PDB file of C-alpha atoms in Angstrom:
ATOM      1  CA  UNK A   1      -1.522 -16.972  -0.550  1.00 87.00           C
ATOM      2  CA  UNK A   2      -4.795 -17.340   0.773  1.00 87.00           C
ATOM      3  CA  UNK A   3      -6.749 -17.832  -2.421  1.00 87.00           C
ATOM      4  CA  UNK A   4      -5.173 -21.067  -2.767  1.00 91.00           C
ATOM      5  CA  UNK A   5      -6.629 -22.378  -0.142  1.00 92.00           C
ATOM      6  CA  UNK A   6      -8.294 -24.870  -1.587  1.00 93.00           C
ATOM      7  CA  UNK A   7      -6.076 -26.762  -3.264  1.00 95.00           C
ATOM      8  CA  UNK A   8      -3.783 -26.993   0.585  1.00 95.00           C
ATOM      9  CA  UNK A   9      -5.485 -30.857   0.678  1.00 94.00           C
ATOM     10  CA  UNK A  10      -4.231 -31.694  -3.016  1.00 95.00           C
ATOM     11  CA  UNK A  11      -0.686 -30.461  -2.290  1.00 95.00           C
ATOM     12  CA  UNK A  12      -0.580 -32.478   1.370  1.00 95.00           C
ATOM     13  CA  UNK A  13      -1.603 -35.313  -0.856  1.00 96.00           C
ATOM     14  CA  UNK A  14       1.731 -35.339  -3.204  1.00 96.00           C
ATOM     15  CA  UNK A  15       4.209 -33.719  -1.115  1.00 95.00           C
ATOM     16  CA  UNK A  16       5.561 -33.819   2.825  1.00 93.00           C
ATOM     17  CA  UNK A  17       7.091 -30.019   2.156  1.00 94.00           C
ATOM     18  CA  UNK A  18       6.238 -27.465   4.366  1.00 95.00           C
ATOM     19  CA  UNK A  19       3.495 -25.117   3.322  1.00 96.00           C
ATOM     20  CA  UNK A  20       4.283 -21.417   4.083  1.00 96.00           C
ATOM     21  CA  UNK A  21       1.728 -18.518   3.679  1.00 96.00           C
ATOM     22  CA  UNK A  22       2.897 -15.761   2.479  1.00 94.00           C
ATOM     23  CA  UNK A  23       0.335 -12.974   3.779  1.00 91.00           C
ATOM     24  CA  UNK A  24       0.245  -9.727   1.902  1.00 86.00           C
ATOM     25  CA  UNK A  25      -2.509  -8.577   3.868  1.00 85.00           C
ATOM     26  CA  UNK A  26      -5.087  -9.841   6.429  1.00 87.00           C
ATOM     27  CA  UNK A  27      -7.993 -10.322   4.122  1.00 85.00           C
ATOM     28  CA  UNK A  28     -10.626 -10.281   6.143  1.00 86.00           C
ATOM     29  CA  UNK A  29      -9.641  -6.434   7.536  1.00 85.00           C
ATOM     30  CA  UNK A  30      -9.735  -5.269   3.912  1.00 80.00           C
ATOM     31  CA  UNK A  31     -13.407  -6.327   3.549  1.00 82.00           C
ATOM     32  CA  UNK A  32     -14.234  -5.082   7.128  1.00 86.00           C
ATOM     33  CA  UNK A  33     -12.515  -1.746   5.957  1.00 80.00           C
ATOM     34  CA  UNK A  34     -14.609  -1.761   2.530  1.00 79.00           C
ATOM     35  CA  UNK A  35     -17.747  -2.482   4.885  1.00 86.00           C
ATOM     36  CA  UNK A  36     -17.202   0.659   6.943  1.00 82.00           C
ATOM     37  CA  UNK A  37     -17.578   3.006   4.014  1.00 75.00           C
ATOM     38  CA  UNK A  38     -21.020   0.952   2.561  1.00 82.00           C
ATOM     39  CA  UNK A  39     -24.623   1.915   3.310  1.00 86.00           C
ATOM     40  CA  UNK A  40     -27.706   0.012   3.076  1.00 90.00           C
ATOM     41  CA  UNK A  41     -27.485  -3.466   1.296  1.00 91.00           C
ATOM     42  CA  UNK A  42     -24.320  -2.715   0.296  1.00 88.00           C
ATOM     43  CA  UNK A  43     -23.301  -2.445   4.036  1.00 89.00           C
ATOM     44  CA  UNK A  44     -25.112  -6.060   4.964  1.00 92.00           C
ATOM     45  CA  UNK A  45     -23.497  -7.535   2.119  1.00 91.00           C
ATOM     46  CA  UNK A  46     -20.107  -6.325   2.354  1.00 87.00           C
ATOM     47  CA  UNK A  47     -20.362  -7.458   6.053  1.00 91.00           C
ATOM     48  CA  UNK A  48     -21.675 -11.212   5.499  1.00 93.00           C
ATOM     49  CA  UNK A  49     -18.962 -11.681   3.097  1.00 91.00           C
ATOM     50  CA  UNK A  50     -16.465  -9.930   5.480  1.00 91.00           C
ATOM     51  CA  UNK A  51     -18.012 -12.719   8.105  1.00 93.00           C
ATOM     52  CA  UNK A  52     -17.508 -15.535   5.948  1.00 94.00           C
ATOM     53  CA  UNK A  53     -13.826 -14.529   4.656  1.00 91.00           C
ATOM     54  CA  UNK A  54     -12.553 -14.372   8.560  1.00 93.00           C
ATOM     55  CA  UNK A  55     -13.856 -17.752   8.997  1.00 93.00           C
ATOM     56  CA  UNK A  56     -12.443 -19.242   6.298  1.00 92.00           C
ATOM     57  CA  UNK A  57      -9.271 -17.347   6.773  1.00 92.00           C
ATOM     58  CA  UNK A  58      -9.071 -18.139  10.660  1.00 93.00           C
ATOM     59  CA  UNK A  59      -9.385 -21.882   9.544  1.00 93.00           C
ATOM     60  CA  UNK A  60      -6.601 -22.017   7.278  1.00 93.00           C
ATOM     61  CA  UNK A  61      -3.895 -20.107   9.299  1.00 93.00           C
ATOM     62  CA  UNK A  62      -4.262 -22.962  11.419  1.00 92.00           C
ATOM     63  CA  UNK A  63      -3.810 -25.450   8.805  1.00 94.00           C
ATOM     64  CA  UNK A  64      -0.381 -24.531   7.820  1.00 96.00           C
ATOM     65  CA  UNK A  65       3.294 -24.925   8.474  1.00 96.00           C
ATOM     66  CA  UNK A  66       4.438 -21.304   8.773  1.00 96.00           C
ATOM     67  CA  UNK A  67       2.944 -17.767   8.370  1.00 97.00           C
ATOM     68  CA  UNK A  68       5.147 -14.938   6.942  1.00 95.00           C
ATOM     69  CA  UNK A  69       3.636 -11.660   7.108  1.00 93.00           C
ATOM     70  CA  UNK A  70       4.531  -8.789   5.325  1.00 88.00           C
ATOM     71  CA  UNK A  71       3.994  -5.963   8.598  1.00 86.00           C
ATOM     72  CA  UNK A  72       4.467  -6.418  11.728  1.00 86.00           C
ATOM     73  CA  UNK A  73       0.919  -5.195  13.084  1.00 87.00           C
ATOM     74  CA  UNK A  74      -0.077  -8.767  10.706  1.00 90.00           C
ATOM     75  CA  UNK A  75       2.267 -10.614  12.487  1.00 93.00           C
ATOM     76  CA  UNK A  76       1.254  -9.613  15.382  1.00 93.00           C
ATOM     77  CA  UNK A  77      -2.926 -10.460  14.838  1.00 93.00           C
ATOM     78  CA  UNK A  78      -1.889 -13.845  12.977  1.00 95.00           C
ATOM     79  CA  UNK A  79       0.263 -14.850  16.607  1.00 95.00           C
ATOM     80  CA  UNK A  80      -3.388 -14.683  18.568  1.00 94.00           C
ATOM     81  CA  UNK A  81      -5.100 -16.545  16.183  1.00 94.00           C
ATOM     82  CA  UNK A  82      -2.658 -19.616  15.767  1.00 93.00           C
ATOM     83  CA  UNK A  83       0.231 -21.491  17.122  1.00 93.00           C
ATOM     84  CA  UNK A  84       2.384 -22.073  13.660  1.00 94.00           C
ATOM     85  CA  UNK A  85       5.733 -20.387  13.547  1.00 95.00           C
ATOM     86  CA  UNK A  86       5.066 -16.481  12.254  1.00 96.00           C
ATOM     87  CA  UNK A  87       7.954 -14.046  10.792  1.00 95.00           C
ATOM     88  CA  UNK A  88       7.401 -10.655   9.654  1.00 93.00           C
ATOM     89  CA  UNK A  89       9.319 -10.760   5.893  1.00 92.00           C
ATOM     90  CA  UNK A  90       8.418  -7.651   4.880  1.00 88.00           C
ATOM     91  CA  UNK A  91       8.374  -6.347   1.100  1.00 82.00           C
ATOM     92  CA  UNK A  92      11.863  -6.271  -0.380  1.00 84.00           C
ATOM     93  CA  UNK A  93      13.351  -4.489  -3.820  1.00 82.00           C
ATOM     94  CA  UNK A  94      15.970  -3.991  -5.478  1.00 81.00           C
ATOM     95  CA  UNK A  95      16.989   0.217  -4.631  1.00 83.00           C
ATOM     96  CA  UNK A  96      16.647   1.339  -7.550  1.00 82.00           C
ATOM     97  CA  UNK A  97      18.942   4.251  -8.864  1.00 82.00           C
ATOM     98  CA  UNK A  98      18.212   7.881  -8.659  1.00 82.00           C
ATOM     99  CA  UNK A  99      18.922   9.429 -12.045  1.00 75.00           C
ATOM    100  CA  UNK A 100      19.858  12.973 -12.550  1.00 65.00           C
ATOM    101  CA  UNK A 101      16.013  14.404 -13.431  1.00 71.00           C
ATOM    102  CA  UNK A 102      15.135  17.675 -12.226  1.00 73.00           C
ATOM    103  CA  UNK A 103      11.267  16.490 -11.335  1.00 76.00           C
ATOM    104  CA  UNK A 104       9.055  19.486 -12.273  1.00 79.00           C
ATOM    105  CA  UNK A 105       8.711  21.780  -9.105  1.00 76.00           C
ATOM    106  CA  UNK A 106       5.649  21.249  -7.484  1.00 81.00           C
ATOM    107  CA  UNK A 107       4.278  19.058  -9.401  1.00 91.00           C
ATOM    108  CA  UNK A 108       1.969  16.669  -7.282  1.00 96.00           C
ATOM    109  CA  UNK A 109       0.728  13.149  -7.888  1.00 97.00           C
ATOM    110  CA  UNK A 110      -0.894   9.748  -7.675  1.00 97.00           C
ATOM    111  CA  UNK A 111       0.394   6.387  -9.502  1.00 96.00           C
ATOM    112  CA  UNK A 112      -1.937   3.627  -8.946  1.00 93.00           C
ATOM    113  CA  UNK A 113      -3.614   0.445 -10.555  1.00 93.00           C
ATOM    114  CA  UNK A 114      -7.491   2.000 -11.046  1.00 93.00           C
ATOM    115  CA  UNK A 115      -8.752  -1.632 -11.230  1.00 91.00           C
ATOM    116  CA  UNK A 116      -8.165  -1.680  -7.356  1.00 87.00           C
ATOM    117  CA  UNK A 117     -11.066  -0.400  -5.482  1.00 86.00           C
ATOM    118  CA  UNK A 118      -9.329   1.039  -2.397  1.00 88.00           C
ATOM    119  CA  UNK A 119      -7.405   2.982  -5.244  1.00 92.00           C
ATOM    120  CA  UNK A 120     -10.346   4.464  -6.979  1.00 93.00           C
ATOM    121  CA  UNK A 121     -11.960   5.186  -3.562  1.00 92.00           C
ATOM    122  CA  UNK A 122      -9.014   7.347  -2.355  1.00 94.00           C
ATOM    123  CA  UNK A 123      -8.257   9.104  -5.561  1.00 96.00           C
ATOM    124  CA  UNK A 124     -12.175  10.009  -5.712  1.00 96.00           C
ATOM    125  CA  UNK A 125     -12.033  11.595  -1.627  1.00 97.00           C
ATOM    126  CA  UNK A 126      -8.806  13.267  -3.555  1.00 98.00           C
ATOM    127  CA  UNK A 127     -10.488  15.291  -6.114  1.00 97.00           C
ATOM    128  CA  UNK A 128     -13.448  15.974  -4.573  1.00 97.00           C
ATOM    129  CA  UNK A 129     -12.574  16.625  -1.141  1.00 97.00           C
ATOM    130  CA  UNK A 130      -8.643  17.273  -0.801  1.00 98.00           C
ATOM    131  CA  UNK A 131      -7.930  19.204  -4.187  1.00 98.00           C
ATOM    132  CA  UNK A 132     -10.435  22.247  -3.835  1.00 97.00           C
ATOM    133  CA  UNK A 133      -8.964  23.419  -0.694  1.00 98.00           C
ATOM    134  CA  UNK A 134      -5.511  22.889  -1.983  1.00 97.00           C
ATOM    135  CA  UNK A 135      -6.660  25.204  -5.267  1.00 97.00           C
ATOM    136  CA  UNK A 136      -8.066  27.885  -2.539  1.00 97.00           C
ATOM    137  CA  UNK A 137      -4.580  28.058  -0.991  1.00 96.00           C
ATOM    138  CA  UNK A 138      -2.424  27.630  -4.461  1.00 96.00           C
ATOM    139  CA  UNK A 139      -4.410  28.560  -7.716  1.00 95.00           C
ATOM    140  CA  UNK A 140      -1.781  27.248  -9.721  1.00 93.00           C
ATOM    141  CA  UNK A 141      -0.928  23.665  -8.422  1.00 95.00           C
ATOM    142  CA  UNK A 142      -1.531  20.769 -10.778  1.00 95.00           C
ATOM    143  CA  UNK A 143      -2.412  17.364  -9.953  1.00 97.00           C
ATOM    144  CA  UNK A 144      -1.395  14.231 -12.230  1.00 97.00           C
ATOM    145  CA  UNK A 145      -3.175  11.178 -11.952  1.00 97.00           C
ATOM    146  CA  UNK A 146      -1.787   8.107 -13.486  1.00 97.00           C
ATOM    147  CA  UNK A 147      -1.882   4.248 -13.104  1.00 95.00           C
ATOM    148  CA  UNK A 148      -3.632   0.800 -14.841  1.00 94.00           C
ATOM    149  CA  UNK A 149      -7.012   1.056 -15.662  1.00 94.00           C
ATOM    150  CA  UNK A 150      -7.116   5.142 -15.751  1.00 96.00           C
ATOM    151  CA  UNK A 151      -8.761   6.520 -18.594  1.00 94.00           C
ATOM    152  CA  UNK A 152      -7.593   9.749 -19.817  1.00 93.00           C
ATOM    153  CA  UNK A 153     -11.243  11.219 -20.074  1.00 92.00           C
ATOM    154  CA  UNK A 154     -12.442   9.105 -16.990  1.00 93.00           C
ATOM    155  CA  UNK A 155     -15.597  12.087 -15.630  1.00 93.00           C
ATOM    156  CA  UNK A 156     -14.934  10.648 -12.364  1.00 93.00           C
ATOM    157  CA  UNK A 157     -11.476  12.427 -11.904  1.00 96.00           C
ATOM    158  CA  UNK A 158     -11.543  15.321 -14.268  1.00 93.00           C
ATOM    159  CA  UNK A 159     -11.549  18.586 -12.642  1.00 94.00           C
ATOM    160  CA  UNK A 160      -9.242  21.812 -12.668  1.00 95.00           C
ATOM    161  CA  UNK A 161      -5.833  22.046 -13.149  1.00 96.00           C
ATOM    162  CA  UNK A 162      -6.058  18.050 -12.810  1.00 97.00           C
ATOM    163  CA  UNK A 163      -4.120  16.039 -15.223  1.00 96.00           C
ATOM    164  CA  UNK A 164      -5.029  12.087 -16.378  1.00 97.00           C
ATOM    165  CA  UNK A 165      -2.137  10.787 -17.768  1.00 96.00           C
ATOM    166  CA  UNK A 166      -3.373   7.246 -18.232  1.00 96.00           C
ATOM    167  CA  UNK A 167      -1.183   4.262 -17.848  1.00 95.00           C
ATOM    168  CA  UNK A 168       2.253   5.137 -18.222  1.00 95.00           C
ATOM    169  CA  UNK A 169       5.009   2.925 -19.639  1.00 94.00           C
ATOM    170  CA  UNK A 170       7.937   3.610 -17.063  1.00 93.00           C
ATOM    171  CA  UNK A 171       6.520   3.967 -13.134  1.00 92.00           C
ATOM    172  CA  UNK A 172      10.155   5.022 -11.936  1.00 91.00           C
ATOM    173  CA  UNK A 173      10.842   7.284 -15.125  1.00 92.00           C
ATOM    174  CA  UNK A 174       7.122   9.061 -14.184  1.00 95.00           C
ATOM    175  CA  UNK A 175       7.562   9.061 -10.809  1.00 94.00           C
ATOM    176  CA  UNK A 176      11.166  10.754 -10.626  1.00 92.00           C
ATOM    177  CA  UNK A 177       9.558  13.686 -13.266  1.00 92.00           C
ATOM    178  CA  UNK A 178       7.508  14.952 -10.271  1.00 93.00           C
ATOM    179  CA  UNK A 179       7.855  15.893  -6.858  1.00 92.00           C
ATOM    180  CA  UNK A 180       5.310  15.080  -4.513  1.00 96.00           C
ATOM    181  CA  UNK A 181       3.435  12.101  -4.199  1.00 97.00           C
ATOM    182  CA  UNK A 182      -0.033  11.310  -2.798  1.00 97.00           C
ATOM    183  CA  UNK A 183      -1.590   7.955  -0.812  1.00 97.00           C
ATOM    184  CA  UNK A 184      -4.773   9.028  -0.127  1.00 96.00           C
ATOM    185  CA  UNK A 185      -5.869   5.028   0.751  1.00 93.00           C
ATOM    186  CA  UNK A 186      -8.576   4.580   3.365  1.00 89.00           C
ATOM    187  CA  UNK A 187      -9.032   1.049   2.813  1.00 80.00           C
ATOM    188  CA  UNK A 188      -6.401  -1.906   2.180  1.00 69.00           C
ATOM    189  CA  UNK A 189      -4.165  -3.911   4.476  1.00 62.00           C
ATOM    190  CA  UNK A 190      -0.342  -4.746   4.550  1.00 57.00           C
ATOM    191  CA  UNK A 191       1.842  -2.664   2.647  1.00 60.00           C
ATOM    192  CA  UNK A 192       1.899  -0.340  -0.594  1.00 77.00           C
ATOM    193  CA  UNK A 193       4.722  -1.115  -2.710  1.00 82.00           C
ATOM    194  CA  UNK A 194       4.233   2.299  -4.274  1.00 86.00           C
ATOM    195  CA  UNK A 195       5.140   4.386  -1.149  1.00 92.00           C
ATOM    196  CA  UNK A 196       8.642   2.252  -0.682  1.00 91.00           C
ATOM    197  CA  UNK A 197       9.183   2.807  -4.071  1.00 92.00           C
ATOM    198  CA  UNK A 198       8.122   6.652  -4.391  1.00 94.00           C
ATOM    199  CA  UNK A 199      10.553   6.952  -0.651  1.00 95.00           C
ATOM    200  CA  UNK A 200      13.336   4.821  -2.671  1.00 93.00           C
ATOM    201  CA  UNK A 201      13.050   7.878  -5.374  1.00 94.00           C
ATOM    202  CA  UNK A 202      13.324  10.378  -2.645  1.00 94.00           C
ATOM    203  CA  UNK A 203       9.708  11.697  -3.188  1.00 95.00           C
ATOM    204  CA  UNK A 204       8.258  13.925  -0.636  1.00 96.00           C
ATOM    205  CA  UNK A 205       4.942  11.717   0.276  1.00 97.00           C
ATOM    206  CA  UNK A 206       1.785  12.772   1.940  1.00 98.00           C
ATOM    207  CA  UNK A 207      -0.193   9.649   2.962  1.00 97.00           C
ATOM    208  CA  UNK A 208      -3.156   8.576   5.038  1.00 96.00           C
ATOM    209  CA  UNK A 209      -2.541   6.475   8.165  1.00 94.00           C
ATOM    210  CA  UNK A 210      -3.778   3.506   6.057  1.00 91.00           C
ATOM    211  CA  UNK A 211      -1.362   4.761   3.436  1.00 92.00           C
ATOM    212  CA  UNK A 212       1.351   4.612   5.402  1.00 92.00           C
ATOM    213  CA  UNK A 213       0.585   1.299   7.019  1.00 84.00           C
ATOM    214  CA  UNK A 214       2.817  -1.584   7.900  1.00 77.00           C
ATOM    215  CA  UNK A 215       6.181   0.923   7.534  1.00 86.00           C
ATOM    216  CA  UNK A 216       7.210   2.301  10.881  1.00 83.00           C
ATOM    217  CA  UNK A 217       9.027   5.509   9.545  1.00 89.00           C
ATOM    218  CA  UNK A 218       7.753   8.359  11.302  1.00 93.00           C
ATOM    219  CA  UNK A 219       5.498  11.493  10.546  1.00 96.00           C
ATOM    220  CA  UNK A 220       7.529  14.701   9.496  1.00 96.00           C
ATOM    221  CA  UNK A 221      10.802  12.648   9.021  1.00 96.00           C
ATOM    222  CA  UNK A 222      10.102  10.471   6.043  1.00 97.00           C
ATOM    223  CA  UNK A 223       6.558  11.202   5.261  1.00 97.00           C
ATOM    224  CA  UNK A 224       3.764  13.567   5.982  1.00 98.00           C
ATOM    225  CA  UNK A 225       0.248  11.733   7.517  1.00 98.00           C
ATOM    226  CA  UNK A 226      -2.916  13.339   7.284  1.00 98.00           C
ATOM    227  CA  UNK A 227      -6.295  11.474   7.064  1.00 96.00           C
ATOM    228  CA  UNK A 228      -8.639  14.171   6.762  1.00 97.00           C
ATOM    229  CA  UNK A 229      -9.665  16.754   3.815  1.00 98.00           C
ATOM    230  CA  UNK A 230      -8.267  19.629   5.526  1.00 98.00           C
ATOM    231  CA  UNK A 231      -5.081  18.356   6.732  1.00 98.00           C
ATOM    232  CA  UNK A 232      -4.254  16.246   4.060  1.00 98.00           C
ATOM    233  CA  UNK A 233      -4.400  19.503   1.762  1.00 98.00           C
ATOM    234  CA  UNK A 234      -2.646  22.011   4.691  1.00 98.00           C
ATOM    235  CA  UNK A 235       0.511  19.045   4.172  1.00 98.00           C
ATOM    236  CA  UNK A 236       0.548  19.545   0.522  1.00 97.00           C
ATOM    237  CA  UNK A 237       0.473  23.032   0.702  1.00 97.00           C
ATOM    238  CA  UNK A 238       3.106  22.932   3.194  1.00 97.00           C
ATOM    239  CA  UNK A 239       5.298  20.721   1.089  1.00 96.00           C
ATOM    240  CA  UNK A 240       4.707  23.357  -2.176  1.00 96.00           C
ATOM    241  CA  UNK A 241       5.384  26.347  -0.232  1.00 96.00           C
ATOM    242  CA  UNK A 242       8.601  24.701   1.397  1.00 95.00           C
ATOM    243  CA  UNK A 243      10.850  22.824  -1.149  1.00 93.00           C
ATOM    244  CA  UNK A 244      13.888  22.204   1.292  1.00 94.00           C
ATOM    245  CA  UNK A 245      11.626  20.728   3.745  1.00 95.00           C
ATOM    246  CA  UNK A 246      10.067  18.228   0.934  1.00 94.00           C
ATOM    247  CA  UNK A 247      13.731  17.744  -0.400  1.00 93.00           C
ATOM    248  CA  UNK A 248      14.789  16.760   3.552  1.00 96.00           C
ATOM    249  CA  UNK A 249      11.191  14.144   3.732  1.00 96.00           C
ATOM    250  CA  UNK A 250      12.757  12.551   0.203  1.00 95.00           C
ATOM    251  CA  UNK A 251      16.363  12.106   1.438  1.00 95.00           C
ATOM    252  CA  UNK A 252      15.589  10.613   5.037  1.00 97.00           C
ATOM    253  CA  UNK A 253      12.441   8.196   3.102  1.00 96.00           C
ATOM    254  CA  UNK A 254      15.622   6.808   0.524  1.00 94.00           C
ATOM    255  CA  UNK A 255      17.810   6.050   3.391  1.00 94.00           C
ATOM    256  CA  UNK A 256      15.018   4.247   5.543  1.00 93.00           C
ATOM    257  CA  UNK A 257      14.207   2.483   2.321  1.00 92.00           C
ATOM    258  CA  UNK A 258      18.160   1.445   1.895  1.00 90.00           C
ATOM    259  CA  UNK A 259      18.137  -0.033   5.783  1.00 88.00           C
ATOM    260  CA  UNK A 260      14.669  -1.304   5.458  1.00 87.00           C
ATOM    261  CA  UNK A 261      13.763  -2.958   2.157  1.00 88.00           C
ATOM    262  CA  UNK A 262      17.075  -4.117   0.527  1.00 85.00           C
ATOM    263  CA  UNK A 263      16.553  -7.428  -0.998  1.00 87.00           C
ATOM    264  CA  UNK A 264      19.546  -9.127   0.092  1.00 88.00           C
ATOM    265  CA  UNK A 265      18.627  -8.487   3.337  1.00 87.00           C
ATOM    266  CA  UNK A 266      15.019  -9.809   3.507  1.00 91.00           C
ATOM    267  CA  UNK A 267      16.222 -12.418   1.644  1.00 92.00           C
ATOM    268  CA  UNK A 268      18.551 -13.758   4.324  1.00 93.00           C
ATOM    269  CA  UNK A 269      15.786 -13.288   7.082  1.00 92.00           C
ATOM    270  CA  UNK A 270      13.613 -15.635   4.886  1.00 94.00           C
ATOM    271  CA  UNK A 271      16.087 -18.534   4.813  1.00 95.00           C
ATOM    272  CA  UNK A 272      16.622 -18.250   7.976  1.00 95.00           C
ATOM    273  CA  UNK A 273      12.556 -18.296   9.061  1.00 96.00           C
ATOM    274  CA  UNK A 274      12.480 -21.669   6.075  1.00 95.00           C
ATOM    275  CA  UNK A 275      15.529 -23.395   7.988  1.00 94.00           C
ATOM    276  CA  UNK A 276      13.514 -22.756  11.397  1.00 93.00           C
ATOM    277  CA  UNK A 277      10.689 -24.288  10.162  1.00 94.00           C
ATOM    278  CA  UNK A 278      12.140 -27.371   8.488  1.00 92.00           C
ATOM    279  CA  UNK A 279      14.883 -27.809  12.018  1.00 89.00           C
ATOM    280  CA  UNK A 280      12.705 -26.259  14.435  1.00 83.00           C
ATOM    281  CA  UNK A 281      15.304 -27.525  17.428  1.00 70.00           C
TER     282      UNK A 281
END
């Protein structure tokens, strides 16, 4: 990963292997992202770090062996910036097994790590923004929040008919117990492990563009996308007042997942991108 970077001299120094980076993300796009939604000297500083990062960042790409990416769109930006060998190896899991839970019906929600700011930023625009106008439409919806790093009396999040449920001790156990699942990112790069997992549970999802970046399944087939207030709440209540058309969104999302993510798979596309680089005739 990038952020061993400096140590690439000390490893040329003991060993002739090829050194691979394995990019979750473009780094420097996450700070330019983060810089976009700062003002004043928050905005100037966010930006000369953002400055700094690409340069660094540009420097090393160039310094190593091989580049797997983890979305295509990455792949694509790291192939204009240098001339190493670049594969997209995208995120790969084991598909994990849907057990017989009847989720609660309509129950709506977000599971994410709270110690990530991109997190934090979209679950905020959530409850303040998103969540009234779903209320206006459906008095009775409820929204659970869960993840690392929530508190379950965090003032940030509270508001009606909104549930903190902390940090729970089984993600897949939680997330089959509900039915519709929220990404309301803004900010981040590469890919969100919680959407291919919430699609390899058959969840109905309603993301953000960003959400929904670096997976190339398709709006109103395996997920909803909506990055506005307004439409991101007219897709929830849409999935609430039309159950087979969530339960359709969760059964083609598991099948992409099965064709897209399965480890064995990915797997074999790695080996194949190592031997290239170690025989490249």
């Amino acid at each position: 990963g990038l952020y061993l970077a400096p140590y690439l001299a000390l490893i040329r120094q003991y060993s002739k292997a090829p050194v691979i980076l394995r990019a979750h993300n473009v780094e420097y796009m996450l700070w330019k992202r983060r810089t976009q939604e700062r003002t004043g000297l928050k905005k100037w500083w966010f930006a000369s770090l953002t400055k700094k990062l690409h340069a660094f960042e540009i420097h090393f790409l160039k310094q190593v062996d091989g580049i797997a990416a983890i979305t295509a769109d990455d792949a694509a930006y790291f192939k204009t910036q240098t001339h190493v060998p670049v594969a997209v190896i995208t995120f790969a899991m084991p598909i994990p097994e849907v057990k017989a839970v009847i989720p609660e019906v309509g129950s709506i929600f977000h599971l994410g790590a709270m110690d990530w700011q991109p997190n934090r930023d979209g679950v905020r625009w959530l409850v303040r923004e998103v969540w009234p106008i779903v209320l206006k439409e459906k008095p009775a919806a409820k929204l659970h929040l869960a993840g690392r790093y929530l508190q379950v009396d965090d003032p940030e999040f509270k508001g009606k008919n909104i549930i903190l449920d902390g940090e729970v001790d089984d993600a897949h156990a939680y997330m089959q117990q509900k039915s519709i699942q929220l990404i309301p990112l803004h900010a981040g790069g590469g890919m969100r492990v919680k959407l291919i997992e919430g699609m390899a549970l058959q969840k109905a999802i309603v993301a953000t563009s960003i959400g929904a970046e670096g997976v190339s399944g398709k709006h109103n087939h395996e997920f909803l996308i909506a990055d506005d207030a307004t439409t991101f709440a007219q897709a929830i209540v849409l999935l609430l007042n039309n159950p087979e058309h969530a339960t359709a969104l969760g059964n083609n999302a598991r099948k992409y997942v099965q064709e897209q993510f399965e480890r064995k798979k990915i797997t074999e596309f790695l080996l194949q991108f190592y031997t290239r680089i170690i025989n490249p005739s």
